[in-house]
Coordinates of C-alpha atoms in Angstrom, one line a residue:
M1 CA -5.0 3.6 -80.5
P2 CA -9.0 4.5 -80.6
V3 CA -10.7 3.5 -77.2
F4 CA -14.0 2.3 -77.2
Q5 CA -16.1 3.2 -74.1
P6 CA -20.0 2.0 -73.9
V7 CA -23.2 4.3 -74.3
R8 CA -26.1 4.5 -72.6
Q9 CA -29.0 5.5 -74.6
R10 CA -32.2 6.8 -72.6
L11 CA -35.3 5.1 -74.2
S12 CA -38.4 5.8 -73.0
G13 CA -37.9 6.3 -69.4
D14 CA -35.5 7.4 -66.6
R15 CA -34.0 4.4 -66.0
H16 CA -33.4 1.0 -67.9
R17 CA -35.8 -1.9 -67.2
A18 CA -34.0 -5.6 -66.7
N19 CA -35.3 -8.2 -69.6
S20 CA -38.1 -10.0 -68.4
A21 CA -37.7 -13.6 -67.3
A22 CA -40.0 -14.4 -70.3
L23 CA -38.0 -12.8 -72.7
I24 CA -34.9 -14.6 -71.4
D25 CA -36.7 -18.1 -71.4
S26 CA -37.5 -17.4 -75.2
L27 CA -34.1 -16.9 -76.3
I28 CA -32.3 -19.8 -74.4
G29 CA -32.7 -23.6 -74.8
Y30 CA -31.2 -26.8 -73.6
T31 CA -30.0 -29.7 -75.8
G32 CA -30.1 -33.2 -74.6
L33 CA -29.5 -36.7 -75.6
R34 CA -30.1 -40.3 -74.9
G35 CA -28.4 -42.8 -76.7
A36 CA -26.8 -46.4 -76.7
A37 CA -24.6 -48.3 -78.6
T38 CA -24.8 -51.9 -78.3
L39 CA -22.7 -55.0 -80.1
T40 CA -22.8 -58.6 -79.1
T41 CA -20.3 -61.1 -80.5
A42 CA -19.8 -65.0 -80.3
D43 CA -16.7 -66.2 -81.8
A44 CA -15.2 -69.8 -82.5
S45 CA -11.9 -70.6 -83.7
T46 CA -9.4 -73.5 -83.9
S47 CA -5.9 -73.4 -85.4
G48 CA -3.2 -75.8 -85.9
Q49 CA -0.8 -77.8 -88.2
A50 CA -2.7 -79.8 -90.9
L51 CA 0.1 -81.4 -92.8
A52 CA 3.9 -81.4 -92.8
W53 CA 6.5 -83.2 -94.9
D54 CA 10.3 -83.1 -95.6
G55 CA 10.9 -79.1 -96.3
G56 CA 7.4 -77.9 -95.7
S57 CA 4.1 -77.7 -93.9
V58 CA 0.5 -76.3 -93.8
D59 CA -1.0 -74.6 -90.8
V60 CA -4.9 -74.2 -90.9
A61 CA -7.3 -71.8 -88.9
L62 CA -10.7 -72.1 -89.1
G63 CA -13.6 -69.8 -87.3
A64 CA -16.9 -68.6 -86.9
Q65 CA -18.5 -65.2 -85.8
Y66 CA -22.0 -64.3 -84.9
R67 CA -22.3 -60.5 -84.4
R68 CA -25.3 -58.3 -83.3
S69 CA -24.9 -54.3 -83.3
G70 CA -27.0 -51.6 -82.3
F71 CA -27.6 -47.8 -82.3
R72 CA -30.2 -45.4 -81.0
H73 CA -30.6 -41.5 -80.5
D74 CA -33.1 -40.1 -78.5
W75 CA -32.9 -36.1 -79.0
S76 CA -34.6 -33.4 -76.7
D77 CA -37.9 -31.7 -78.2
L78 CA -35.8 -28.8 -79.2
V79 CA -33.5 -30.4 -81.3
N80 CA -36.1 -32.6 -83.0
A81 CA -37.6 -29.5 -84.0
G82 CA -34.6 -27.6 -85.0
D83 CA -35.5 -24.8 -82.9
L84 CA -31.6 -24.3 -81.3
L85 CA -29.4 -22.6 -84.2
T86 CA -26.4 -24.3 -83.4
A87 CA -27.5 -27.8 -82.8
G88 CA -29.2 -28.3 -86.0
Y89 CA -32.0 -30.6 -86.7
S90 CA -31.9 -34.1 -85.5
P91 CA -34.7 -36.6 -85.7
D92 CA -34.7 -39.5 -83.3
F93 CA -33.7 -42.9 -84.6
E94 CA -32.8 -46.4 -83.8
G95 CA -31.7 -49.8 -85.9
E96 CA -30.0 -52.9 -85.3
Q97 CA -28.2 -55.8 -87.8
E98 CA -27.5 -58.8 -87.4
A99 CA -24.4 -60.8 -89.2
L100 CA -23.0 -64.3 -89.7
A101 CA -19.3 -64.7 -90.7
A102 CA -17.1 -68.1 -91.5
F103 CA -13.3 -67.9 -92.3
A104 CA -10.8 -70.3 -93.0
E105 CA -6.9 -69.8 -93.7
A106 CA -3.8 -71.8 -95.0
R107 CA -0.4 -70.7 -94.6
L108 CA 2.3 -72.7 -96.4
H109 CA 5.9 -73.3 -95.8
L110 CA 7.4 -74.3 -99.0
G111 CA 11.1 -75.1 -97.9
D112 CA 13.1 -72.4 -96.1
R113 CA 12.3 -69.5 -98.5
I114 CA 8.7 -69.4 -99.7
E115 CA 5.7 -68.7 -97.4
A116 CA 2.3 -68.4 -98.9
Q117 CA -1.3 -67.7 -97.7
L118 CA -4.5 -68.8 -98.7
A119 CA -7.7 -67.3 -97.0
G120 CA -11.5 -66.9 -97.4
R121 CA -14.1 -65.2 -95.4
Y122 CA -17.9 -65.6 -96.0
E123 CA -20.0 -62.9 -94.1
T124 CA -23.9 -62.3 -94.4
Y125 CA -26.1 -59.8 -93.1
D126 CA -29.9 -59.0 -93.7
G127 CA -30.0 -61.4 -96.8
E128 CA -26.8 -59.9 -98.4
G129 CA -23.5 -62.2 -98.4
R130 CA -20.3 -62.4 -100.2
F131 CA -17.3 -64.3 -100.1
S132 CA -13.8 -62.7 -100.2
P133 CA -10.6 -64.5 -100.9
K134 CA -7.0 -63.6 -100.4
A135 CA -3.6 -65.1 -101.5
A136 CA -0.1 -63.5 -100.5
V137 CA 3.5 -65.0 -101.1
R138 CA 6.8 -64.0 -99.9
W139 CA 9.8 -65.4 -101.7
E140 CA 13.5 -65.1 -99.9
V141 CA 15.3 -65.1 -103.2
T142 CA 18.9 -64.9 -101.4
D143 CA 19.5 -64.1 -97.8
A144 CA 19.8 -60.0 -99.0
L145 CA 16.7 -60.0 -101.3
A146 CA 12.8 -61.2 -100.5
L147 CA 9.8 -60.6 -103.0
R148 CA 6.3 -60.2 -101.7
A149 CA 2.8 -59.8 -103.3
S150 CA -0.5 -59.9 -101.8
W151 CA -4.0 -59.6 -103.6
G152 CA -7.6 -59.9 -102.0
Q153 CA -10.9 -58.9 -102.4
G154 CA -12.8 -57.3 -99.3
F155 CA -16.7 -57.2 -98.3
R156 CA -18.4 -54.7 -95.4
A157 CA -21.7 -54.4 -94.6
P158 CA -23.0 -50.6 -94.0
S159 CA -23.2 -49.6 -90.5
V160 CA -26.4 -49.3 -88.6
Y161 CA -25.5 -45.8 -88.5
A162 CA -25.3 -45.3 -92.3
Q163 CA -28.2 -47.4 -92.5
S164 CA -31.0 -45.8 -90.0
G165 CA -29.0 -42.9 -88.3
A166 CA -29.3 -39.0 -88.6
Q167 CA -26.4 -36.4 -88.4
A168 CA -26.7 -32.9 -88.0
S169 CA -24.1 -30.6 -89.1
Q170 CA -23.4 -27.0 -89.7
P171 CA -20.8 -26.6 -92.3
S172 CA -19.4 -23.5 -93.9
V173 CA -20.1 -23.4 -97.7
F174 CA -20.5 -20.8 -100.6
D175 CA -23.7 -19.5 -101.7
R176 CA -24.8 -16.9 -104.1
G177 CA -21.3 -15.1 -103.5
A178 CA -20.7 -15.2 -100.1
F179 CA -19.6 -17.9 -97.4
V180 CA -22.3 -19.0 -94.7
F181 CA -23.1 -21.7 -92.3
V182 CA -26.0 -23.9 -93.0
N183 CA -27.9 -26.6 -91.3
T184 CA -27.7 -30.1 -92.9
L185 CA -29.1 -33.3 -91.8
T186 CA -27.3 -36.7 -93.3
S187 CA -29.8 -39.5 -93.4
G188 CA -29.3 -43.1 -93.5
D189 CA -30.5 -45.4 -96.1
A190 CA -31.5 -48.6 -95.6
A191 CA -31.3 -49.9 -99.3
L192 CA -27.5 -49.3 -99.0
K193 CA -25.4 -52.1 -100.8
P194 CA -22.4 -53.3 -98.9
E195 CA -18.9 -51.8 -99.9
K196 CA -16.6 -54.0 -102.0
S197 CA -12.9 -53.7 -102.5
E198 CA -9.9 -55.4 -104.2
S199 CA -6.2 -54.6 -103.5
L200 CA -3.1 -55.7 -105.0
S201 CA 0.5 -55.0 -103.8
L202 CA 3.8 -55.9 -105.2
G203 CA 7.0 -55.4 -103.1
A204 CA 10.5 -56.0 -102.4
V205 CA 13.0 -55.8 -99.3
W206 CA 16.7 -55.7 -99.9
R207 CA 19.4 -56.1 -97.2
P208 CA 22.8 -55.1 -98.9
L209 CA 24.5 -54.6 -95.5
D210 CA 24.1 -55.9 -91.8
G211 CA 21.7 -53.6 -90.0
L212 CA 20.4 -51.7 -93.3
E213 CA 17.2 -52.7 -95.0
F214 CA 15.3 -50.7 -97.9
S215 CA 11.9 -51.6 -99.2
L216 CA 9.7 -50.7 -101.7
D217 CA 6.1 -51.6 -102.4
A218 CA 3.7 -50.7 -105.0
W219 CA -0.3 -50.9 -103.9
R220 CA -3.6 -50.4 -105.6
F221 CA -7.2 -50.5 -103.8
D222 CA -10.4 -50.5 -105.8
Y223 CA -13.5 -49.6 -104.2
T224 CA -17.1 -49.8 -105.4
D225 CA -20.2 -48.9 -103.6
Q226 CA -18.4 -47.6 -100.9
V227 CA -20.8 -45.9 -98.4
V228 CA -19.7 -42.0 -98.1
K229 CA -21.5 -38.9 -96.9
E230 CA -22.8 -36.5 -99.8
A231 CA -21.2 -33.4 -99.6
A232 CA -23.2 -30.1 -98.9
Q233 CA -21.6 -28.0 -101.7
A234 CA -21.9 -30.4 -104.3
V235 CA -25.6 -30.2 -104.0
I236 CA -25.5 -26.6 -103.5
D237 CA -23.5 -26.3 -106.6
Q238 CA -25.6 -28.8 -108.6
A239 CA -28.8 -26.6 -107.6
A240 CA -27.5 -23.4 -108.8
A241 CA -26.4 -24.9 -112.2
D242 CA -29.8 -26.1 -112.6
T243 CA -31.3 -22.8 -111.8
A244 CA -28.8 -21.3 -114.4
A245 CA -29.8 -23.5 -117.2
G246 CA -33.5 -22.7 -116.5
R247 CA -34.6 -26.1 -115.0
T248 CA -36.9 -26.3 -112.1
G249 CA -38.2 -29.0 -109.6
T250 CA -34.8 -30.9 -110.2
P251 CA -33.8 -33.3 -107.1
A252 CA -30.8 -31.1 -106.1
Q253 CA -33.5 -28.2 -105.9
G254 CA -35.7 -30.2 -103.7
R255 CA -32.9 -30.8 -101.1
I256 CA -32.4 -26.9 -100.4
T257 CA -34.5 -24.9 -98.0
R258 CA -33.8 -21.0 -98.2
S259 CA -35.9 -18.5 -96.3
A260 CA -38.2 -15.9 -97.8
S261 CA -35.4 -13.5 -98.5
G262 CA -33.6 -16.3 -100.4
A263 CA -31.2 -16.8 -97.6
L264 CA -29.9 -20.7 -97.6
T265 CA -31.6 -22.5 -94.4
F266 CA -31.1 -26.1 -94.7
V267 CA -29.7 -28.9 -97.0
Q268 CA -30.5 -32.6 -97.0
L269 CA -28.3 -34.8 -97.6
Y270 CA -27.8 -39.0 -97.7
F271 CA -25.3 -41.3 -96.7
I272 CA -25.1 -43.0 -100.4
N273 CA -23.0 -45.9 -102.4
A274 CA -20.4 -44.2 -104.5
S275 CA -19.5 -45.7 -107.8
S276 CA -15.9 -46.3 -107.7
I277 CA -12.8 -44.9 -106.1
E278 CA -9.5 -46.2 -107.4
T279 CA -6.1 -45.2 -105.7
Q280 CA -2.9 -46.0 -106.3
G281 CA 1.1 -45.5 -105.0
L282 CA 3.9 -46.4 -103.4
D283 CA 5.5 -47.0 -100.0
L284 CA 9.2 -46.6 -99.8
A285 CA 11.4 -47.2 -96.4
A286 CA 14.7 -47.4 -95.2
R287 CA 16.0 -48.6 -91.7
Y288 CA 19.4 -48.7 -90.2
G289 CA 20.5 -49.9 -86.9
R290 CA 23.9 -50.6 -84.9
D291 CA 25.1 -51.0 -81.5
L292 CA 26.3 -47.7 -80.2
W293 CA 27.1 -46.3 -76.7
G294 CA 26.2 -49.3 -74.8
G295 CA 22.7 -49.5 -76.5
R296 CA 21.4 -49.9 -79.9
A297 CA 20.9 -47.1 -82.5
S298 CA 18.4 -46.7 -85.0
A299 CA 17.7 -44.3 -87.9
S300 CA 14.8 -44.6 -90.3
A301 CA 12.7 -42.7 -92.9
T302 CA 9.5 -43.8 -94.5
W303 CA 7.8 -42.0 -97.7
T304 CA 4.2 -42.3 -99.0
Y305 CA 3.6 -41.3 -102.7
V306 CA -0.1 -41.3 -104.0
D307 CA -0.1 -41.6 -107.7
A308 CA -3.6 -41.8 -108.1
Y309 CA -6.8 -41.0 -106.4
D310 CA -9.7 -41.1 -108.9
I311 CA -13.6 -40.6 -107.6
R312 CA -16.4 -41.4 -109.5
L313 CA -20.0 -40.5 -107.9
N314 CA -22.2 -42.6 -109.8
A315 CA -22.0 -44.8 -113.0
G316 CA -22.8 -41.9 -115.4
A317 CA -20.6 -39.3 -113.7
A318 CA -17.1 -38.2 -114.8
Q319 CA -14.3 -39.2 -113.1
V320 CA -12.7 -36.8 -110.8
S321 CA -8.9 -36.8 -109.7
G322 CA -8.7 -36.2 -106.0
V323 CA -5.0 -36.6 -105.2
G324 CA -3.3 -33.4 -104.0
S325 CA -6.8 -31.7 -103.4
T326 CA -9.0 -30.9 -100.3
N327 CA -11.8 -32.8 -102.3
L328 CA -14.6 -30.4 -100.7
S329 CA -16.6 -30.4 -103.9
N330 CA -16.8 -34.2 -104.0
I331 CA -17.2 -37.3 -101.7
G332 CA -13.4 -37.7 -101.2
R333 CA -11.3 -36.6 -98.2
S334 CA -8.0 -34.5 -98.1
L335 CA -5.1 -36.1 -99.7
P336 CA -1.6 -34.6 -100.0
R337 CA 0.4 -36.5 -102.6
N338 CA 3.4 -36.8 -100.2
R339 CA 3.8 -37.7 -97.0
G340 CA 7.0 -38.6 -94.9
E341 CA 8.6 -39.5 -91.6
F342 CA 12.0 -39.5 -90.3
A343 CA 13.3 -41.1 -87.4
L344 CA 16.1 -41.3 -85.1
G345 CA 16.5 -43.3 -81.8
W346 CA 18.5 -44.9 -79.1
S347 CA 17.5 -47.6 -76.4
G348 CA 19.8 -49.1 -74.0
G349 CA 19.1 -50.5 -70.7
A350 CA 15.8 -48.9 -69.1
N351 CA 16.2 -45.6 -71.2
A352 CA 15.2 -44.9 -74.9
V353 CA 14.7 -41.9 -77.0
T354 CA 13.0 -41.0 -80.1
A355 CA 13.1 -38.0 -82.3
L356 CA 10.6 -37.4 -85.1
V357 CA 10.4 -35.3 -88.3
H358 CA 6.6 -35.4 -90.2
Y359 CA 6.2 -33.8 -93.4
T360 CA 3.4 -33.2 -95.5
D361 CA 3.2 -32.1 -98.8
G362 CA 1.3 -28.9 -100.1
Y363 CA -1.9 -29.4 -101.8
R364 CA -4.5 -27.5 -103.1
N365 CA -8.1 -26.2 -101.5
D366 CA -11.2 -27.2 -104.2
R367 CA -13.7 -25.0 -101.6
S368 CA -15.8 -22.7 -104.0
G369 CA -15.7 -18.9 -103.3
I370 CA -11.9 -18.9 -102.3
T371 CA -9.5 -16.5 -103.8
D372 CA -6.2 -18.8 -102.8
A373 CA -6.3 -22.1 -103.5
T374 CA -2.8 -23.2 -102.2
I375 CA -2.5 -25.0 -98.8
A376 CA 1.7 -25.3 -98.0
S377 CA 3.6 -27.8 -97.0
Q378 CA 4.1 -28.5 -93.2
T379 CA 7.1 -30.1 -91.2
T380 CA 7.1 -30.9 -87.4
A381 CA 9.0 -32.5 -84.8
D382 CA 8.3 -34.8 -81.9
V383 CA 10.5 -36.3 -79.0
L384 CA 9.6 -39.2 -76.9
Y385 CA 11.7 -40.3 -74.1
S386 CA 10.9 -43.4 -72.1
R387 CA 12.2 -45.3 -68.9
T388 CA 11.4 -48.6 -67.3
L389 CA 11.2 -47.8 -63.7
G390 CA 10.6 -51.7 -62.5
A391 CA 9.7 -55.1 -64.1
D392 CA 6.4 -54.2 -64.9
I393 CA 6.2 -50.0 -64.9
D394 CA 6.8 -47.7 -67.6
L395 CA 7.4 -43.8 -67.6
A396 CA 7.1 -41.9 -71.0
L397 CA 7.4 -38.0 -71.4
G398 CA 6.8 -36.6 -75.1
V399 CA 6.5 -33.5 -76.8
V400 CA 4.5 -33.3 -80.0
N401 CA 5.3 -30.3 -82.5
V402 CA 8.4 -29.3 -80.5
F403 CA 8.8 -26.3 -82.2
D404 CA 5.0 -24.9 -81.8
K405 CA 4.3 -24.8 -85.7
A406 CA 0.9 -23.5 -86.8
P407 CA -1.4 -25.7 -89.3
P408 CA -0.7 -24.2 -92.8
L409 CA -3.2 -21.6 -93.6
A410 CA -6.3 -22.6 -95.6
Q411 CA -9.5 -20.9 -96.5
F412 CA -11.8 -22.9 -94.5
A413 CA -14.0 -22.0 -91.6
L414 CA -11.5 -22.3 -88.9
G415 CA -8.4 -21.2 -91.3
Y416 CA -6.9 -24.5 -91.3
D417 CA -7.6 -28.0 -93.0
P418 CA -9.2 -30.3 -89.9
V419 CA -8.7 -33.5 -91.9
V420 CA -4.6 -32.9 -92.1
A421 CA -3.4 -30.6 -89.8
D422 CA -3.6 -30.2 -86.0
P423 CA -4.3 -27.0 -84.6
R424 CA -3.1 -27.6 -80.9
G425 CA 0.6 -26.5 -81.4
R426 CA 3.2 -27.7 -79.1
V427 CA 1.8 -30.3 -76.7
F428 CA 3.8 -32.1 -73.8
S429 CA 2.7 -35.5 -72.7
V430 CA 3.2 -37.7 -69.5
G431 CA 2.3 -41.4 -69.4
L432 CA 2.5 -44.2 -66.6
T433 CA 2.3 -47.6 -68.0
K434 CA 1.9 -50.6 -65.5
R435 CA 2.0 -54.2 -66.8
F436 CA -0.3 -56.8 -64.8

């Protein structure tokens, strides 16, 4: 095994000289941040039974809300100038937003077996307003079978941060045949439109035996104008494609800065409204419980299957399928197709114990320039024990990732996908809860 030893090199004198204080000061800098986030809300609501008749009733809730939010960042001068290598470039910013909302909800009880919900919410901010309705129904067909369905639309104003903020980061990107870290700045846009969504779900619950229950739900979510952060890799790839095609002065090229030697030094990004994201899938669950050993034993399994996760950046862009991918080259997030959880538990008297097994399906890495696009599946186990020490005190002991499984290897800057995997390994926890 080779041994490395320090080597002293005589430069121009008989002894080494200490670096000057001026040189040290020129190499060291400090970052500072003064900031504040404020939120003020005023709510008023009322609820009660509005109507009743033989075999049915209507419960109604009404409410209104005023909301004012603010956000401010004041960075130190070195960060404002971008002179600190790992802090990036972050300008100061501040912004605020006011919103008004009113809602109404009616719950209808139609006999013993049908329950329906009708609701609506109107929200306005900065001159933008939208009404969002919702309808849901549950029908107990028999004592063993229930059917349920829901439909709704959503509206969410862009946050103050997305409208006025500035976020510096140094992601690892692929540029000109090599992986490099680059300073990026994601700037807010005051002209962002509010996010809109539409959801639909259909499901059934079946209880064939006492204590045994199966459920199946199909769901679909359509998002339009979703507020997202642009991906640096997508801008870099577009600029490279423009250059290869002989184009100059394109929008993508104008957002990239290079040094005199051609090294990538900066990428300007923005919070944007994506044209659409459409996703659909299935949720399956099974639960069983019975009395055992003087307590209650339970077993459960849940599974989520994502059938589609289709992304369209703008109206003129092609639709991209993002299911089973890290989606580093677009605006999506890492999304394995399958996830599952299995649990065994027992509780009796003051004691309760639960064992959990988590499964995440393997998926692909779409990062540019990698040699292995596969990310393996992962299975981990947790154990939790709790004991009631008194009328209002609970003790909890837990072990997360009992077998100390490492996250699946992935060609990321850190060697794993931080969106899906947890790198901490085995984690012990102790909790003491006091109720008042």
